[in-house]
Amino acid sequence: MGILTLHEIGHLLAARWHGLPFSPPYFIPAPTLIGTFGAIIRMPPVSHTRKSLFDIGISGPLAGLFPSLIALGWGLHLSRPDFQPDSSGIGLGESILFHYVSTFLGPSLGSHQSLVLSPIGFAGWTGLFVTALNLIPVGQLDGSHFLFVFWKQHIHRFIWIVILATLAWMGFFYWEGWWVWFLFALLMGPKHFPVSDPDEPLGKPRVFLAIFMIFLEILIFVPSPFTNH
């Protein structure tokens, strides 16, 4: 919950920086492993500039990234090998980043052992997973906000089609939950709120941040997040 709160605080600080009104974050309770679908902030319909929409969209994932990494590193140090390979439970999928971080910071594992992630490590894993979901460029997700102004509108429509195909493919071969995200992306469609100044230059720092977040999404995305074993 602390990681999710910091994520929303990132959005709030960016909105305040641009002088835009906003509400406190509202957490959505849900019967999930973490008890919530996340949080939302409400903003009245205002005209966004290219920079303000970019900053508000990217600030949340950035604010949640660092505490997630800290929790993951700390939690891996507290984790232990599983000496009962036949024990039941929910397996967590590995992203590229998690694989390498756990190799360096986690305990050494034998050939028939798995990692029992500590609660703090699970919080870090969850924070990165939620960040990866938010970076998917569809609907009103954070990734859609800042990437909409990073590339042209016709490219945004093409990316939406690619995301639909990818979610359907992953729903068949990796995790059935991606079908929910496929329906979400399909219902939201490729349209996005326009900005008042579509030709305003973002500047090199924002372009660098956008490219960084695209590569980050590749590193932290988990195609098969949950498995039974």
mmCIF file of C-alpha atoms in Angstrom, residues 164 167-173 175-185:
data_model
loop_
_atom_site.group_PDB
_atom_site.id
_atom_site.type_symbol
_atom_site.label_atom_id
_atom_site.label_comp_id
_atom_site.label_asym_id
_atom_site.label_seq_id
_atom_site.Cartn_x
_atom_site.Cartn_y
_atom_site.Cartn_z
ATOM 1 C CA LEU A 164 -4.555 -5.950 -28.583
ATOM 2 C CA LEU A 167 -2.702 -9.389 -25.073
ATOM 3 C CA ALA A 168 -4.737 -11.975 -26.984
ATOM 4 C CA TRP A 169 -1.610 -13.996 -27.748
ATOM 5 C CA MET A 170 -0.515 -13.925 -24.094
ATOM 6 C CA GLY A 171 -4.036 -14.893 -23.026
ATOM 7 C CA PHE A 172 -3.729 -18.075 -25.086
ATOM 8 C CA PHE A 173 -0.198 -19.064 -24.150
ATOM 9 C CA TRP A 175 -2.009 -16.292 -18.422
ATOM 10 C CA GLU A 176 -5.800 -16.241 -18.802
ATOM 11 C CA GLY A 177 -5.962 -12.918 -16.951
ATOM 12 C CA TRP A 178 -4.662 -11.152 -20.034
ATOM 13 C CA TRP A 179 -8.091 -11.672 -21.614
ATOM 14 C CA VAL A 180 -9.501 -9.214 -19.054
ATOM 15 C CA TRP A 181 -6.900 -6.694 -20.153
ATOM 16 C CA PHE A 182 -7.697 -7.454 -23.793
ATOM 17 C CA LEU A 183 -11.369 -6.595 -23.185
ATOM 18 C CA PHE A 184 -10.348 -3.480 -21.273
ATOM 19 C CA ALA A 185 -8.140 -2.304 -24.137
#
